[in-house]
Coordinates of C-alpha atoms (C1' of nucleotides) in Angstrom, one line a residue:
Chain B
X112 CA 120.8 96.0 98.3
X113 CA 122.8 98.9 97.0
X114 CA 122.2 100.9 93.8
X115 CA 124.3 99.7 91.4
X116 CA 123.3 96.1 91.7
X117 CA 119.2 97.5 91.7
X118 CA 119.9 98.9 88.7
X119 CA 121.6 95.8 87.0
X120 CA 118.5 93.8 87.7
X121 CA 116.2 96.3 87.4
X122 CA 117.6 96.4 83.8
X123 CA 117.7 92.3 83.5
X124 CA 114.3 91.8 84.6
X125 CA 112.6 94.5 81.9
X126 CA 114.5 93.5 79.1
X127 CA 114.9 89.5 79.4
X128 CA 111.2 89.2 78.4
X129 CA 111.7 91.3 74.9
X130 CA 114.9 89.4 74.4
X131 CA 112.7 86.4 74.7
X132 CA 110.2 87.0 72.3
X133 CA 112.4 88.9 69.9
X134 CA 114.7 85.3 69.8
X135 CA 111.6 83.3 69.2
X136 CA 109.7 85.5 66.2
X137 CA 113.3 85.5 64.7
X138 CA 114.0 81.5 64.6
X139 CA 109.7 81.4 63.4
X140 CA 110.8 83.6 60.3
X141 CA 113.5 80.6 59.7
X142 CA 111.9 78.1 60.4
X143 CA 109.2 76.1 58.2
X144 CA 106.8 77.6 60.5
X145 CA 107.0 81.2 58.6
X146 CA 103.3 81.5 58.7
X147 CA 102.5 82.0 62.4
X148 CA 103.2 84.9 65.0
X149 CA 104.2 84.5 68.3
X150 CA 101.2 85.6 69.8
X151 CA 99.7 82.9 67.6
X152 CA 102.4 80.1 69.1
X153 CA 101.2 81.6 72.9
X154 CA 97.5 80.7 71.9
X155 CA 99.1 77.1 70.6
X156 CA 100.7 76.8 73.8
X157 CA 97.9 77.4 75.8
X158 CA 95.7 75.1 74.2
X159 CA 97.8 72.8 74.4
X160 CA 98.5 69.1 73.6
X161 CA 95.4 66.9 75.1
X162 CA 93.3 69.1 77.2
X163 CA 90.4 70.2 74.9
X164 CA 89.7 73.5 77.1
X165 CA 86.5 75.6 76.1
X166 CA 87.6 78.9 74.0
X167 CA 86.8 81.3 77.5
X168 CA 89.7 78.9 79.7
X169 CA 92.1 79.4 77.4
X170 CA 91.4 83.2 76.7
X171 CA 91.4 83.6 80.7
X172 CA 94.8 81.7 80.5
X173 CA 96.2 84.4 77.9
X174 CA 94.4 87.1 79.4
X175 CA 92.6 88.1 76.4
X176 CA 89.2 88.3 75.9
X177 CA 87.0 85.6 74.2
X178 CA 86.5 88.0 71.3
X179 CA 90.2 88.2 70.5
X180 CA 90.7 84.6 71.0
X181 CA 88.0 84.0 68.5
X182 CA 89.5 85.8 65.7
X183 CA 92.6 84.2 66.6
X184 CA 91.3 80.9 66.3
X185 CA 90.4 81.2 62.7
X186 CA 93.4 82.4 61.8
X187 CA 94.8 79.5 63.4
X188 CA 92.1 76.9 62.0
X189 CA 92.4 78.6 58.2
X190 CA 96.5 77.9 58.6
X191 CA 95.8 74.2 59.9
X192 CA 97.2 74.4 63.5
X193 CA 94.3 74.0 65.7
X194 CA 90.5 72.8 65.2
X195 CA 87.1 73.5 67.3
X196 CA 85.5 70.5 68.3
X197 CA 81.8 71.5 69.2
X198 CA 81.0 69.9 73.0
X199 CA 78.4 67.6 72.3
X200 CA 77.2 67.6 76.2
X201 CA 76.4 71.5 75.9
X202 CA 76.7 72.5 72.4
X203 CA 77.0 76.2 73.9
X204 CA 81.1 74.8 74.1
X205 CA 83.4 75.5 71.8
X206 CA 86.6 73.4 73.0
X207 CA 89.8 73.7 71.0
X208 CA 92.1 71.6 69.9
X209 CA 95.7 71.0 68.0
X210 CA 96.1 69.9 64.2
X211 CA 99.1 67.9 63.7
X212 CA 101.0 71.0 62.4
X213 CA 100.0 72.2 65.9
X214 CA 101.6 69.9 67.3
X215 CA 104.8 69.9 66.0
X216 CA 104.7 73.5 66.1
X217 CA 103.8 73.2 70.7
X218 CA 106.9 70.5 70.7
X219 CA 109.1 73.1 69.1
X220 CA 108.1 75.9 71.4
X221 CA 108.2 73.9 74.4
X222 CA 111.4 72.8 73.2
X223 CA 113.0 76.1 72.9
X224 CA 111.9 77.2 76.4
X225 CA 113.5 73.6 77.7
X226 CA 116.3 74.9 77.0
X227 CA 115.9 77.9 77.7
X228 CA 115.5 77.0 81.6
X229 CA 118.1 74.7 81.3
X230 CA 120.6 77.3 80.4
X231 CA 118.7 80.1 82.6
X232 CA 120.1 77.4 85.4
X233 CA 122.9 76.1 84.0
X234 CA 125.8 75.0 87.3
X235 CA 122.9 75.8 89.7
X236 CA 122.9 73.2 92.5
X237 CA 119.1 73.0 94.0
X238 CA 119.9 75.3 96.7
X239 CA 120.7 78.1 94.6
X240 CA 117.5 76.8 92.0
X241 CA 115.7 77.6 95.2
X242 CA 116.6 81.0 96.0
X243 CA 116.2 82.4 92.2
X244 CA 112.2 80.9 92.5
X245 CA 112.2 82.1 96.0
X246 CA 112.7 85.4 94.4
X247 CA 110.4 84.9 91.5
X248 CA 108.0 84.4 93.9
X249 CA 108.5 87.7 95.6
X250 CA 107.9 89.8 92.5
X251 CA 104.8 88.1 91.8
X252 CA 103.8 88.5 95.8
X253 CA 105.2 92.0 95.1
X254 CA 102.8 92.4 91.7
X255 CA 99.7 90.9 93.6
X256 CA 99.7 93.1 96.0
X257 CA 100.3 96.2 94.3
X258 CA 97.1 95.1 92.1
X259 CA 95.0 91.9 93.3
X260 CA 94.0 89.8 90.9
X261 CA 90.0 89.2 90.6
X262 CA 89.8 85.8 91.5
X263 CA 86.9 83.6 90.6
Chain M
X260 CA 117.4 69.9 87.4
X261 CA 114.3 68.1 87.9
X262 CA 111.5 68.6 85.6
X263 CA 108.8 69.4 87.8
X264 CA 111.5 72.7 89.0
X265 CA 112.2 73.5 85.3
X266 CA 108.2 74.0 84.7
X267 CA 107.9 76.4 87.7
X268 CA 110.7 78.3 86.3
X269 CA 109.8 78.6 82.9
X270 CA 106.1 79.4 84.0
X271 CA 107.4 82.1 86.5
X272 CA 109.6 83.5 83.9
X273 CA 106.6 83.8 80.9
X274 CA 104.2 85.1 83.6
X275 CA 105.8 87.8 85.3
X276 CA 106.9 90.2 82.6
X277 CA 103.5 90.6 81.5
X278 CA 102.3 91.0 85.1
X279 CA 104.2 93.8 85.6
X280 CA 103.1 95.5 82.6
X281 CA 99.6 94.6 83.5
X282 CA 100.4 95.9 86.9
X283 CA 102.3 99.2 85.7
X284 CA 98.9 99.8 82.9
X285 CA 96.4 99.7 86.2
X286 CA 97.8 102.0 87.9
X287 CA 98.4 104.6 85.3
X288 CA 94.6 104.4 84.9
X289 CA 93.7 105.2 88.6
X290 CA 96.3 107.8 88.7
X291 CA 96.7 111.2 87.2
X292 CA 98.4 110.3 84.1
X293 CA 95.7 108.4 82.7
X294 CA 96.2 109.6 78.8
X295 CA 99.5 107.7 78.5
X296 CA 100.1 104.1 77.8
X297 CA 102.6 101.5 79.5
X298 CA 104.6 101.9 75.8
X299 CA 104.6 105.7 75.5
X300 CA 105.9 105.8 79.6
X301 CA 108.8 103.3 78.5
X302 CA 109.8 105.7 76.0
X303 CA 109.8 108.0 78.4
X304 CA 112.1 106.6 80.5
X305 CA 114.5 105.5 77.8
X306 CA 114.6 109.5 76.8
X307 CA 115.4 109.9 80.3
X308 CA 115.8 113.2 82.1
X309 CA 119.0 115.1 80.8
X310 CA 120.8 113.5 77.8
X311 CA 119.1 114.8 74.9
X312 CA 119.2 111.5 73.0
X313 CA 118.4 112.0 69.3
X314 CA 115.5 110.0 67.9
X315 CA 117.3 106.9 66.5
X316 CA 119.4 107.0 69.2
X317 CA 116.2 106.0 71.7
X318 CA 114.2 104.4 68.9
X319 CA 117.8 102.1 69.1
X320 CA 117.0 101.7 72.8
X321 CA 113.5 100.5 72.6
X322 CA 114.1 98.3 70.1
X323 CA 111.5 100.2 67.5
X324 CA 111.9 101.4 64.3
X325 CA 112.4 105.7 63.8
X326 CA 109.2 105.8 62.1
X327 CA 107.6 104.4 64.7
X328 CA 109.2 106.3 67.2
X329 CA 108.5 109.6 65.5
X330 CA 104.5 108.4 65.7
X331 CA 104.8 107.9 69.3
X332 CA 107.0 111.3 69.9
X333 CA 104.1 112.9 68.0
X334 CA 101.6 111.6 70.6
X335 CA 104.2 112.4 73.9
X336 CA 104.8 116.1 72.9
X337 CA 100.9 116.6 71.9
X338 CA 99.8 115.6 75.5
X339 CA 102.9 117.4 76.8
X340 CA 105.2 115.0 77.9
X341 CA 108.1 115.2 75.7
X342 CA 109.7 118.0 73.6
X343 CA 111.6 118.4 70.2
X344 CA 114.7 120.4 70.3
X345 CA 116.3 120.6 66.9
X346 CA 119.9 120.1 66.7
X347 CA 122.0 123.6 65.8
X348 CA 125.1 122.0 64.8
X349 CA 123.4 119.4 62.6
X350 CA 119.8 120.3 62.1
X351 CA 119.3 117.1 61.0
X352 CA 119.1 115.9 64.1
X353 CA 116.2 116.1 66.6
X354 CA 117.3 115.5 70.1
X355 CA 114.4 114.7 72.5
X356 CA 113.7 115.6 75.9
X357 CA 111.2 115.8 78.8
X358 CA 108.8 118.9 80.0
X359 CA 108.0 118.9 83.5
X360 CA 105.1 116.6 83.3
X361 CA 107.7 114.0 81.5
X362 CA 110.0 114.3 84.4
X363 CA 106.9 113.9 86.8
X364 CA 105.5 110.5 85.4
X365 CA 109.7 109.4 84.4
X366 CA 110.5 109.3 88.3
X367 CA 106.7 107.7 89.0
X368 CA 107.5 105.2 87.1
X369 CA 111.2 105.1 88.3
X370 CA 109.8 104.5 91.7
X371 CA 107.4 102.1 90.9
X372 CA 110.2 99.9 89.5
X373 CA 112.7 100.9 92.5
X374 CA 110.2 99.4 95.2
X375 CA 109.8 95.7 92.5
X376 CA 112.9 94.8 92.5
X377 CA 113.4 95.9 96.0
X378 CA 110.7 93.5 97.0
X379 CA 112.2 90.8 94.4
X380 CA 115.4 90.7 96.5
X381 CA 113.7 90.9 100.0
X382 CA 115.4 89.2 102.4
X383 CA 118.2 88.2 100.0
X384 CA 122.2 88.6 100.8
X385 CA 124.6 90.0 98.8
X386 CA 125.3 86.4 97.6
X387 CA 121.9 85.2 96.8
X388 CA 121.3 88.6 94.9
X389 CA 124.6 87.4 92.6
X390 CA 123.3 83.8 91.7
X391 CA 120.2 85.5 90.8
X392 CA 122.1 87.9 88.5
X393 CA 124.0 85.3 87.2
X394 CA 120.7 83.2 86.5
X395 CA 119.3 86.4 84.2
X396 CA 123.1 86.7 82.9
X397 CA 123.2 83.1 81.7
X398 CA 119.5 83.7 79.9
X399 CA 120.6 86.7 78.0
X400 CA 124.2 84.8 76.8
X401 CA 121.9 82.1 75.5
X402 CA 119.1 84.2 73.7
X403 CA 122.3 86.0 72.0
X404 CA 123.3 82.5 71.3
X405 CA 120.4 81.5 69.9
X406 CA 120.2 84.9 67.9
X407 CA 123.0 87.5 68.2
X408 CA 122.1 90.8 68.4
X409 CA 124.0 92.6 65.1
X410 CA 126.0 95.0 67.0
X411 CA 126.7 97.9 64.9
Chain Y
dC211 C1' 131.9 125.4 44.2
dT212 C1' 128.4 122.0 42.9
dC213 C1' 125.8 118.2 42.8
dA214 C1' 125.4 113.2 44.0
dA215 C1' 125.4 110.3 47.9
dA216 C1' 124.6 109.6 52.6
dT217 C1' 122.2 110.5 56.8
dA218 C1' 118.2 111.7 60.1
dG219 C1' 113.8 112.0 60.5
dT220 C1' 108.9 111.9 58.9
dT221 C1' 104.9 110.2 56.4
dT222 C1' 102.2 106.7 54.4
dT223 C1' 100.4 102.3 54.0
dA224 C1' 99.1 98.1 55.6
dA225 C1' 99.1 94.4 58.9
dC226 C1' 98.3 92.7 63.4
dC227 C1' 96.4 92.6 68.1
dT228 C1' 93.2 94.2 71.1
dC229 C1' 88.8 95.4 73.6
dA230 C1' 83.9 96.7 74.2
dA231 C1' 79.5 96.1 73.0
dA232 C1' 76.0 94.0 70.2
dA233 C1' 74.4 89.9 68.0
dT234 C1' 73.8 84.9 67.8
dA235 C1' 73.1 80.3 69.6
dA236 C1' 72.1 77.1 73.1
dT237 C1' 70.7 75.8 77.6
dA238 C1' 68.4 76.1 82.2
dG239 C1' 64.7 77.4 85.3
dC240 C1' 60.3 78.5 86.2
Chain U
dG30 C1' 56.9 77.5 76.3
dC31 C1' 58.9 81.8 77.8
dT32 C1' 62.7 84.3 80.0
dA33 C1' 67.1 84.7 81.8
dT34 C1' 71.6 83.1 81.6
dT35 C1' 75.8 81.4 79.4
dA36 C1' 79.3 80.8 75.6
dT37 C1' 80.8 82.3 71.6
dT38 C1' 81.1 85.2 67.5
dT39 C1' 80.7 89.5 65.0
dT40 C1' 81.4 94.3 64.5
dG41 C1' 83.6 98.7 65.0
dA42 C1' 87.2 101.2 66.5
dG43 C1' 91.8 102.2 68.3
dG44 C1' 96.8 101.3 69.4
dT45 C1' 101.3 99.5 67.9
dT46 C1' 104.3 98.2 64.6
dA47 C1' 107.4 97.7 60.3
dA48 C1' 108.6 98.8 55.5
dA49 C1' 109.1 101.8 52.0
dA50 C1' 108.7 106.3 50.0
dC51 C1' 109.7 110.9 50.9
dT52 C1' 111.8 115.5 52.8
dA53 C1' 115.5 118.1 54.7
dT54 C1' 120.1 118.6 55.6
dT55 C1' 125.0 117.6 55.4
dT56 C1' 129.1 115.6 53.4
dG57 C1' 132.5 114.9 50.1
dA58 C1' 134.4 113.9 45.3
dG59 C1' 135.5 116.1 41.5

DNA sequence: CTCAAATAGTTTTAACCTCAAAATAATAGC
DNA sequence: GCTATTATTTTGAGGTTAAAACTATTTGAG
């Protein structure tokens, strides 16, 4: 690969994500959602719709810790987009999930990064779809090795 | 594109940014740079070796606010990584640059990134590494769509 | 030339996000 | 029934950020 074209992605690759976020905080502020972050919309996310996952899954899913997720729950619960339903098995459980308002508020995200993809792939055949995950998959190969994940 | 396809992407996409931060944090801590964080290196490299940038100039470039530059350039020149030189023609200007130990940890972390994208493209043709810029092309023309950037 | 406006940067204030460690609550094993 | 373990929450502290007020300097209209 020559220079210039390293750069050029180089440069794509670090500032895509920031665009990203930057896009969605922006059309929260418009929208009638103006009460939520998007840190706050991740932690929606990860809930998500049906699951019910304990508090530590979804912290290990946003790779926070339990403590953070915690405070970030009531936040969440005080503005009405998720609730703690108490396992009734092992009442040690916490397992979380979404108010309506939270779900309207996951079908917006999920939504936005639809098209998001769609557009990301836009006149890709599947050949081509291939080769971009190929690479993907090569960065995060690339990112494992340079620092293994504990797995557990 | 299938569904099933559109939910790698996606995933892939969210995931890997923050891998490679997570990635570029652990190994500051094992190496000798370990009073600097992933944010105060990226502001290193967008003051960059020789260019003298003023502060709003690289505040511009990171996306941050002067003020909170200024914090951050307060932090880099007390552990001696960055340096004020006060414009003579204009001295209200402050044009920022690197001291040695800037320029050490700026081509680390140069390098680092060199041998990612590297790895991203392994095994790719000039013609596969073009649909994969186009791909990150198309995703920046639709988050300026969805939120253009007021150019000034 | 002088002073008001503009410009560049800094300081202050307050909010948010985060973690580590201690505290609390519940369960499991002996 | 204790003791250790597990899941969560609380507490205390630090980092990152923006907004607004403030300082220093320059520009330009009169």
């Amino acid at each position: 690969m020559d220079f210039a074209t390293a750069k050029r992605i180089n440069q794509l690759l670090t500032t895509v994500y920031g665009d990203i976020v930057r896009v969605e905080e922006l059309a929260l502020r418009k929208s009638q959602f103006k009460d939520i972050s998007i840190k706050e919309v991740h932690a929606v996310d990860a809930i998500s719709m049906y699951e019910h996952k304990t508090t530590s899954e979804v912290a290990r899913e946003l790779r926070i810790t339990p403590g953070t997720l915690t405070t970030m729950v009531n936040h969440l619960v005080r503005k009405d987009y998720v609730q703690r339903i108490r396992s009734d098995d092992d009442r040690r459980f916490v397992r979380l999930g979404l108010t309506r308002r939270g779900r309207l508020i996951y079908r917006a995200h999920e939504s936005f990064h639809r098209k998001m993809v769609e557009s990301f792939a836009k006149d890709m055949d599947d050949e081509q779809l291939h080769i971009i995950e190929k690479a993907l998959l090569n960065l995060e190969a690339f990112l494992e090795f340079a620092s293994p994940t504990p797995n557990k």
